[in-house]
Coordinates of C-alpha atoms in Angstrom, one line a residue:
M708 CA -1.3 13.3 -35.3
P709 CA 0.0 11.9 -32.0
T710 CA 2.8 13.8 -30.3
E711 CA 5.8 12.3 -28.5
A712 CA 8.0 14.5 -26.4
Y713 CA 11.7 13.9 -25.6
E714 CA 14.4 15.7 -23.7
T715 CA 17.1 14.9 -26.4
L716 CA 16.9 14.0 -30.0
I717 CA 20.1 12.6 -31.4
L718 CA 20.5 12.4 -35.2
G719 CA 23.1 9.7 -36.1
A720 CA 23.5 6.1 -34.9
G721 CA 27.2 5.7 -35.3
L722 CA 29.4 4.9 -32.4
A723 CA 29.4 8.5 -31.1
G724 CA 25.6 8.9 -31.3
C725 CA 25.0 5.5 -29.6
A726 CA 27.6 6.3 -26.9
L727 CA 25.9 9.6 -26.2
A728 CA 22.5 7.9 -25.8
V729 CA 24.1 5.6 -23.2
H730 CA 25.8 8.4 -21.3
L731 CA 22.6 10.4 -21.2
A732 CA 20.8 7.4 -19.8
R733 CA 23.5 6.9 -17.2
R734 CA 23.0 10.5 -16.1
S735 CA 19.2 10.1 -16.0
A736 CA 18.9 12.9 -18.5
G737 CA 15.3 12.3 -19.5
P738 CA 13.7 10.6 -22.5
T739 CA 16.1 10.2 -25.5
L740 CA 15.3 9.6 -29.1
L741 CA 17.9 8.3 -31.5
L742 CA 17.1 8.6 -35.3
D743 CA 19.1 7.5 -38.3
P744 CA 17.8 7.1 -41.9
R745 CA 20.5 4.5 -42.4
T746 CA 21.2 1.2 -40.6
L747 CA 23.1 1.0 -37.4
A748 CA 26.8 2.1 -38.0
G749 CA 25.7 2.7 -41.6
G750 CA 28.2 5.6 -42.0
A751 CA 31.9 5.8 -41.1
T752 CA 31.6 3.5 -38.1
G753 CA 30.7 0.5 -40.2
R754 CA 33.7 1.0 -42.5
A755 CA 36.3 2.1 -39.9
A756 CA 39.6 0.4 -39.5
G757 CA 39.0 0.2 -35.7
I758 CA 42.5 1.2 -34.6
V759 CA 42.5 2.8 -31.2
T760 CA 45.8 4.5 -30.4
D761 CA 47.0 7.8 -29.0
Q762 CA 47.5 10.6 -31.5
M763 CA 49.9 13.5 -31.0
W764 CA 47.8 16.6 -31.0
D765 CA 47.2 17.6 -27.4
R766 CA 46.5 16.4 -23.9
W767 CA 42.8 16.6 -24.5
D768 CA 43.0 14.1 -27.3
V769 CA 45.1 11.7 -25.3
A770 CA 42.7 11.8 -22.3
V771 CA 39.7 11.2 -24.5
T772 CA 41.3 8.3 -26.4
Q773 CA 42.5 6.6 -23.3
E774 CA 39.1 6.9 -21.6
T775 CA 37.5 5.5 -24.8
D776 CA 40.0 2.6 -24.8
R777 CA 39.2 1.7 -21.2
E778 CA 35.5 1.6 -22.0
Y779 CA 36.0 -0.5 -25.1
E780 CA 38.2 -2.9 -23.2
R781 CA 35.5 -3.3 -20.5
R782 CA 32.9 -4.1 -23.2
G783 CA 35.2 -6.3 -25.1
S784 CA 35.8 -8.5 -22.1
R785 CA 32.1 -9.3 -22.2
L786 CA 31.7 -9.4 -26.0
G787 CA 34.6 -11.6 -26.8
P788 CA 38.1 -11.3 -28.4
G789 CA 36.8 -10.1 -31.8
A790 CA 35.4 -6.9 -30.3
Y791 CA 38.6 -5.8 -28.6
R792 CA 42.3 -6.9 -28.9
R793 CA 45.3 -5.1 -27.5
T794 CA 47.8 -5.3 -30.4
G795 CA 50.0 -2.2 -30.0
F796 CA 50.6 0.3 -32.7
L797 CA 53.8 0.9 -34.7
R798 CA 54.7 3.8 -37.0
W799 CA 57.9 4.4 -38.9
T800 CA 59.8 6.4 -41.5
H801 CA 63.0 6.1 -43.5
R802 CA 62.9 9.8 -44.5
A803 CA 65.5 12.0 -42.8
E804 CA 63.2 15.0 -42.6
F805 CA 60.6 12.9 -40.7
V806 CA 62.9 11.2 -38.2
P807 CA 63.0 14.3 -35.9
L808 CA 59.2 14.3 -35.9
I809 CA 59.1 10.7 -34.7
E810 CA 61.6 11.6 -31.9
Q811 CA 59.6 14.7 -31.0
A812 CA 56.4 12.6 -30.9
A813 CA 58.1 10.2 -28.5
K814 CA 59.1 13.2 -26.2
R815 CA 55.5 14.5 -26.2
F816 CA 54.1 11.0 -25.4
S817 CA 56.6 10.8 -22.5
D818 CA 55.6 14.2 -21.2
W819 CA 51.9 13.2 -21.3
G820 CA 52.5 9.8 -19.6
V821 CA 51.7 7.7 -22.7
A822 CA 53.7 4.5 -23.0
A823 CA 55.8 4.6 -26.2
R824 CA 59.3 3.9 -27.2
L825 CA 61.6 4.5 -30.2
L826 CA 62.8 1.6 -32.3
D827 CA 65.6 1.2 -34.8
A828 CA 65.8 -1.1 -37.9
S829 CA 66.7 -4.3 -36.0
E830 CA 63.9 -3.8 -33.5
L831 CA 61.4 -3.1 -36.3
R832 CA 62.5 -6.3 -38.0
S833 CA 61.8 -8.2 -34.8
R834 CA 58.3 -6.8 -34.7
F835 CA 57.7 -7.4 -38.4
P836 CA 60.2 -10.2 -39.4
W837 CA 58.4 -10.4 -42.8
G838 CA 58.9 -6.6 -43.4
K839 CA 61.7 -4.9 -45.3
F840 CA 63.4 -2.1 -43.2
E841 CA 66.6 -0.4 -44.1
E842 CA 69.2 1.1 -41.8
G843 CA 68.4 4.6 -40.6
V844 CA 64.7 3.9 -40.2
R845 CA 63.1 5.2 -37.0
G846 CA 60.0 3.8 -35.5
L847 CA 57.7 4.6 -32.6
Y848 CA 55.9 1.8 -30.8
S849 CA 52.8 2.3 -28.6
P850 CA 52.2 -1.0 -26.7
D851 CA 48.8 -0.1 -25.3
A852 CA 47.0 0.5 -28.6
A853 CA 44.2 -1.8 -29.6
C854 CA 42.1 -3.0 -32.5
V855 CA 38.3 -3.2 -32.1
N856 CA 35.2 -4.2 -34.1
P857 CA 33.4 -0.8 -34.4
T858 CA 30.1 -2.3 -35.6
E859 CA 30.0 -4.8 -32.7
L860 CA 30.7 -2.1 -30.2
A861 CA 28.0 0.2 -31.7
T862 CA 25.5 -2.7 -31.5
D863 CA 26.4 -3.1 -27.8
Y864 CA 25.9 0.6 -27.1
L865 CA 22.6 0.6 -28.9
E866 CA 21.3 -2.4 -27.0
E867 CA 22.2 -0.8 -23.7
A868 CA 20.6 2.5 -24.7
R869 CA 17.4 0.6 -25.5
R870 CA 17.5 -1.2 -22.2
E871 CA 17.8 2.1 -20.5
G872 CA 14.7 3.4 -22.1
A873 CA 16.0 5.3 -25.2
R874 CA 13.8 5.0 -28.3
V875 CA 15.8 4.1 -31.5
E876 CA 14.5 4.4 -35.0
L877 CA 16.7 3.2 -37.9
S878 CA 16.4 2.8 -41.6
R879 CA 13.5 5.2 -41.9
A880 CA 13.5 8.6 -43.7
V881 CA 14.1 11.5 -41.3
P882 CA 12.9 14.9 -42.4
P883 CA 14.8 18.1 -41.4
P884 CA 13.7 19.2 -37.9
H885 CA 12.6 22.8 -37.3
R886 CA 12.6 24.9 -34.2
E887 CA 9.1 26.1 -33.0
S888 CA 7.6 27.1 -29.6
G889 CA 10.8 26.4 -27.8
A890 CA 11.3 22.8 -29.1
W891 CA 12.8 21.0 -32.1
Q892 CA 10.0 19.3 -34.0
L893 CA 9.6 17.0 -37.0
A894 CA 6.9 14.9 -38.6
F895 CA 8.0 11.3 -38.5
H896 CA 5.9 8.6 -40.1
G897 CA 2.5 9.7 -38.7
E898 CA 3.9 11.2 -35.4
E899 CA 4.8 14.6 -34.3
L900 CA 8.2 14.4 -32.5
R901 CA 9.3 17.2 -30.1
A902 CA 12.6 17.5 -28.2
R903 CA 14.0 20.3 -26.0
R904 CA 17.5 19.8 -27.5
L905 CA 18.9 18.4 -30.7
V906 CA 22.3 16.8 -31.2
I907 CA 23.7 16.4 -34.7
A908 CA 26.0 13.3 -34.6
A909 CA 25.5 12.3 -38.3
G910 CA 29.2 12.0 -39.3
A911 CA 29.8 13.0 -42.9
W912 CA 26.1 14.1 -43.2
S913 CA 26.4 16.5 -40.2
K914 CA 27.3 19.5 -42.4
R915 CA 24.2 19.0 -44.5
V916 CA 21.9 18.5 -41.4
A917 CA 23.3 21.6 -39.7
A918 CA 22.8 23.7 -42.8
E919 CA 19.2 22.6 -43.0
V920 CA 18.6 24.1 -39.6
G921 CA 20.5 27.3 -40.4
F922 CA 24.0 26.6 -38.8
P923 CA 27.0 26.2 -41.2
L924 CA 29.7 23.9 -40.0
A925 CA 33.4 23.9 -40.7
L926 CA 33.2 20.3 -42.0
A927 CA 34.3 18.7 -45.3
P928 CA 33.1 15.1 -46.0
Y929 CA 35.9 13.1 -47.7
R930 CA 36.3 9.5 -49.1
T931 CA 38.5 6.9 -47.5
Q932 CA 39.1 3.3 -48.5
A933 CA 40.3 0.0 -47.1
A934 CA 40.7 -3.6 -48.2
L935 CA 40.6 -7.0 -46.5
L936 CA 43.4 -9.3 -47.7
R937 CA 44.5 -12.9 -47.1
P938 CA 48.3 -13.2 -47.4
P939 CA 49.8 -16.3 -49.0
Q940 CA 51.1 -17.3 -45.7
A941 CA 49.1 -16.5 -42.6
P942 CA 50.7 -13.8 -40.4
P943 CA 51.4 -14.4 -36.8
A944 CA 48.3 -14.6 -34.6
S945 CA 49.2 -11.2 -33.1
F946 CA 51.2 -8.4 -34.6
P947 CA 50.9 -4.7 -34.1
A948 CA 48.7 -2.4 -36.1
A949 CA 51.0 -0.2 -38.1
H950 CA 51.4 2.9 -40.3
D951 CA 54.1 3.3 -42.9
V952 CA 54.6 7.1 -43.1
D953 CA 56.7 6.9 -46.3
L954 CA 54.2 4.8 -48.3
D955 CA 51.1 6.2 -46.7
V956 CA 49.6 2.8 -45.8
Y957 CA 48.3 1.5 -42.6
L958 CA 47.4 -2.1 -41.7
R959 CA 46.0 -4.1 -38.8
P960 CA 45.5 -7.8 -38.0
E961 CA 42.2 -9.4 -38.7
E962 CA 40.7 -12.7 -37.8
A963 CA 41.2 -15.9 -39.7
G964 CA 44.8 -15.0 -40.9
R965 CA 43.7 -11.9 -42.8
I966 CA 44.9 -8.3 -42.7
L967 CA 43.1 -5.0 -43.2
V968 CA 45.0 -2.4 -45.3
G969 CA 44.3 1.3 -46.1
D970 CA 44.8 4.3 -46.8
G971 CA 42.7 5.1 -49.8
T972 CA 41.9 8.6 -48.6
E973 CA 41.0 11.2 -51.2
L974 CA 41.9 14.8 -50.2
K975 CA 38.8 16.5 -51.6
E976 CA 35.3 17.2 -50.4
V977 CA 32.6 14.8 -51.6
D978 CA 28.9 14.4 -51.5
P979 CA 28.4 11.5 -48.9
D980 CA 25.5 10.2 -50.9
R981 CA 27.4 9.8 -54.1
V982 CA 30.4 7.8 -52.9
E983 CA 30.4 4.3 -54.4
G984 CA 30.9 1.4 -52.0
G985 CA 33.8 -0.4 -53.5
G986 CA 37.5 0.3 -53.7
T987 CA 38.9 2.1 -56.7
P988 CA 41.5 0.5 -59.0
E989 CA 43.9 3.3 -58.0
F990 CA 43.6 2.4 -54.4
L991 CA 44.1 -1.3 -55.0
A992 CA 47.1 -0.5 -57.1
H993 CA 48.5 1.7 -54.3
I994 CA 48.3 -0.9 -51.6
G995 CA 49.6 -3.6 -53.9
S996 CA 52.7 -1.5 -54.6
A997 CA 53.2 -0.7 -50.9
L998 CA 53.0 -4.4 -50.0
A999 CA 55.5 -5.3 -52.7
E1000 CA 57.9 -2.7 -51.4
R1001 CA 57.6 -3.1 -47.6
W1002 CA 56.1 -6.6 -47.2
P1003 CA 57.2 -8.6 -50.3
G1004 CA 55.8 -11.8 -49.0
W1005 CA 52.3 -10.2 -48.9
A1006 CA 52.4 -8.8 -52.4
D1007 CA 50.3 -11.7 -53.8
S1008 CA 47.7 -11.5 -51.1
E1009 CA 44.2 -12.6 -52.1
L1010 CA 41.7 -9.7 -52.1
N1011 CA 38.7 -10.7 -50.0
S1012 CA 36.9 -7.3 -50.2
A1013 CA 37.4 -3.6 -50.6
W1014 CA 35.2 -0.7 -49.6
S1015 CA 34.8 3.0 -49.3
G1016 CA 33.5 5.1 -46.4
V1017 CA 33.0 8.8 -45.9
C1018 CA 34.6 10.7 -43.0
D1019 CA 34.4 14.4 -42.0
A1020 CA 37.4 16.7 -41.8
T1021 CA 37.8 20.0 -39.9
P1022 CA 40.3 22.8 -40.7
D1023 CA 42.5 22.1 -37.6
R1024 CA 41.9 18.3 -37.5
R1025 CA 40.1 18.5 -34.1
P1026 CA 36.4 17.6 -33.8
L1027 CA 33.4 19.8 -33.3
I1028 CA 31.7 19.1 -30.0
G1029 CA 29.4 21.5 -28.2
P1030 CA 26.6 24.1 -28.6
L1031 CA 25.8 25.8 -31.9
D1032 CA 23.2 28.2 -30.7
E1033 CA 23.0 30.7 -27.8
E1034 CA 20.0 29.1 -26.3
G1035 CA 21.7 25.8 -25.7
S1036 CA 19.2 23.8 -27.7
L1037 CA 21.4 22.7 -30.6
F1038 CA 24.6 20.7 -30.3
V1039 CA 27.1 18.9 -32.6
L1040 CA 29.2 15.8 -32.1
A1041 CA 31.1 15.4 -35.3
G1042 CA 34.3 16.2 -37.3
F1043 CA 36.5 13.4 -36.1
N1044 CA 38.8 13.4 -39.1
G1045 CA 38.7 9.7 -39.5
F1046 CA 39.4 9.0 -35.8
G1047 CA 35.9 8.8 -34.5
V1048 CA 36.2 5.2 -33.2
M1049 CA 39.3 6.3 -31.1
R1050 CA 37.4 9.1 -29.4
A1051 CA 33.7 8.2 -29.5
D1052 CA 33.0 7.2 -25.9
G1053 CA 35.2 9.9 -24.2
A1054 CA 33.8 12.6 -26.5
A1055 CA 30.2 11.5 -26.0
R1056 CA 30.6 11.5 -22.2
R1057 CA 32.0 15.0 -22.2
L1058 CA 29.1 16.2 -24.2
A1059 CA 26.6 14.4 -22.0
D1060 CA 28.1 16.1 -19.0
L1061 CA 27.6 19.5 -20.7
L1062 CA 24.0 18.6 -21.6
V1063 CA 23.1 17.5 -18.1
D1064 CA 25.1 19.9 -16.0
G1065 CA 24.9 23.0 -18.2
P1066 CA 27.7 25.3 -19.3
G1067 CA 29.5 25.4 -15.9
E1068 CA 33.3 25.8 -15.6
R1069 CA 34.0 22.0 -15.5
A1070 CA 31.9 21.0 -18.4
S1071 CA 32.9 23.9 -20.5
E1072 CA 36.7 23.4 -19.9
A1073 CA 36.3 19.7 -20.9
L1074 CA 35.3 20.9 -24.4
R1075 CA 37.2 24.1 -24.7
T1076 CA 39.6 23.1 -27.5
V1077 CA 36.9 21.5 -29.6
R1078 CA 34.1 24.0 -29.4
P1079 CA 32.4 24.4 -32.8
D1080 CA 32.3 28.2 -32.6
R1081 CA 36.1 28.5 -32.7
F1082 CA 36.0 29.2 -36.5
G1083 CA 33.5 32.1 -36.1
P1084 CA 30.1 32.5 -37.8
A1085 CA 31.5 32.0 -41.4
P1086 CA 33.4 28.7 -41.5
P1087 CA 36.6 29.0 -43.7
A1088 CA 37.0 27.1 -46.9
F1089 CA 39.6 24.3 -46.6
E1090 CA 40.8 21.0 -48.0
P1091 CA 40.6 17.8 -45.9
R1092 CA 43.9 16.8 -44.3
P1093 CA 43.0 13.4 -42.8
G1094 CA 45.3 10.4 -42.1
F1095 CA 47.8 9.5 -39.4
T1096 CA 50.2 12.4 -38.8
L1097 CA 53.6 12.7 -37.0
E1098 CA 52.9 16.3 -36.1
D1099 CA 50.8 17.9 -33.4
G1100 CA 48.0 20.3 -34.2
P1101 CA 47.2 21.5 -37.7
S1102 CA 49.8 20.1 -39.9
P1103 CA 50.4 19.0 -43.5
R1104 CA 49.7 15.4 -44.2
C1105 CA 52.8 13.2 -44.2

């Protein structure tokens, strides 16, 4: 059986895994092999809403999201308008107990240098003239947010990785690797593959992959849903992506006069291989009710398609990025809590720096708040808490 040797084996060809392959190539980090038993972007990437906006958790997250946004914009300028559009992002609430959270979020954004401003009912109506907003509502508008096509971006990363010499194998069964003689090894369709280090970037399947090599992860795969709708009257060519906190629905503009609407998140752990691909009747009823209440003119929208995806949650809503073993041969890049598209490039670059430079002060500090060992050797049991939030850090879902 022929043997092929690599410096890095990446398991998972979503946006994060493809971006990591590119950043390793840019750092001349040695031969890289990218494997995925599914198609390119066959997991959460291919079903993501593609909204890129600053969240409110900490400065690390803001820096990673902004860095990712800049890279997507650069790629989008070459790929075309469907790949990247700066739309802005708007969130709001009518509930008195949540209004202070909106105002606190605006203060945090200001402290972190993030462009954002508070809006009242009249200003919200000017942004969404076909929406229904009552007096007392409070909104927060982030003008620099964008909407992207995650699959198109993943394809672009993958093509660049291949041009830079990375080997990519998709849609072929991948057996569990094992550690032997100082290397990760696996038998792959008549070849013996060996790699000095292994990176698990398999999204909702990362928990299973890590368990197969003896490292439990604080991850919980969960189901989320979205639908593509065509309103009776085409919306304006450009309107901001948005999140209605009260109704627990987000939406974003799509091409050809359509809108993408979610959130069909189910707050329970699931088997990622047993999630059906379509939207449930409960989810479709939920978004229909939300549209009727907030956007009455869109209540009779035509359903073009609906789908399910599987994301991966962590106990504190922050990702897991960094080493799993003491030898520095096993790493993870997962646990994005439904926001992997927002963070993929910046997170992958930081992990690539660690892989190339080693655990020095700079590389270690760049990943300090997201180290996978922060939960200890026995990950706690927890329920997924995904979705957009008004609070920083670990918080109940609004």
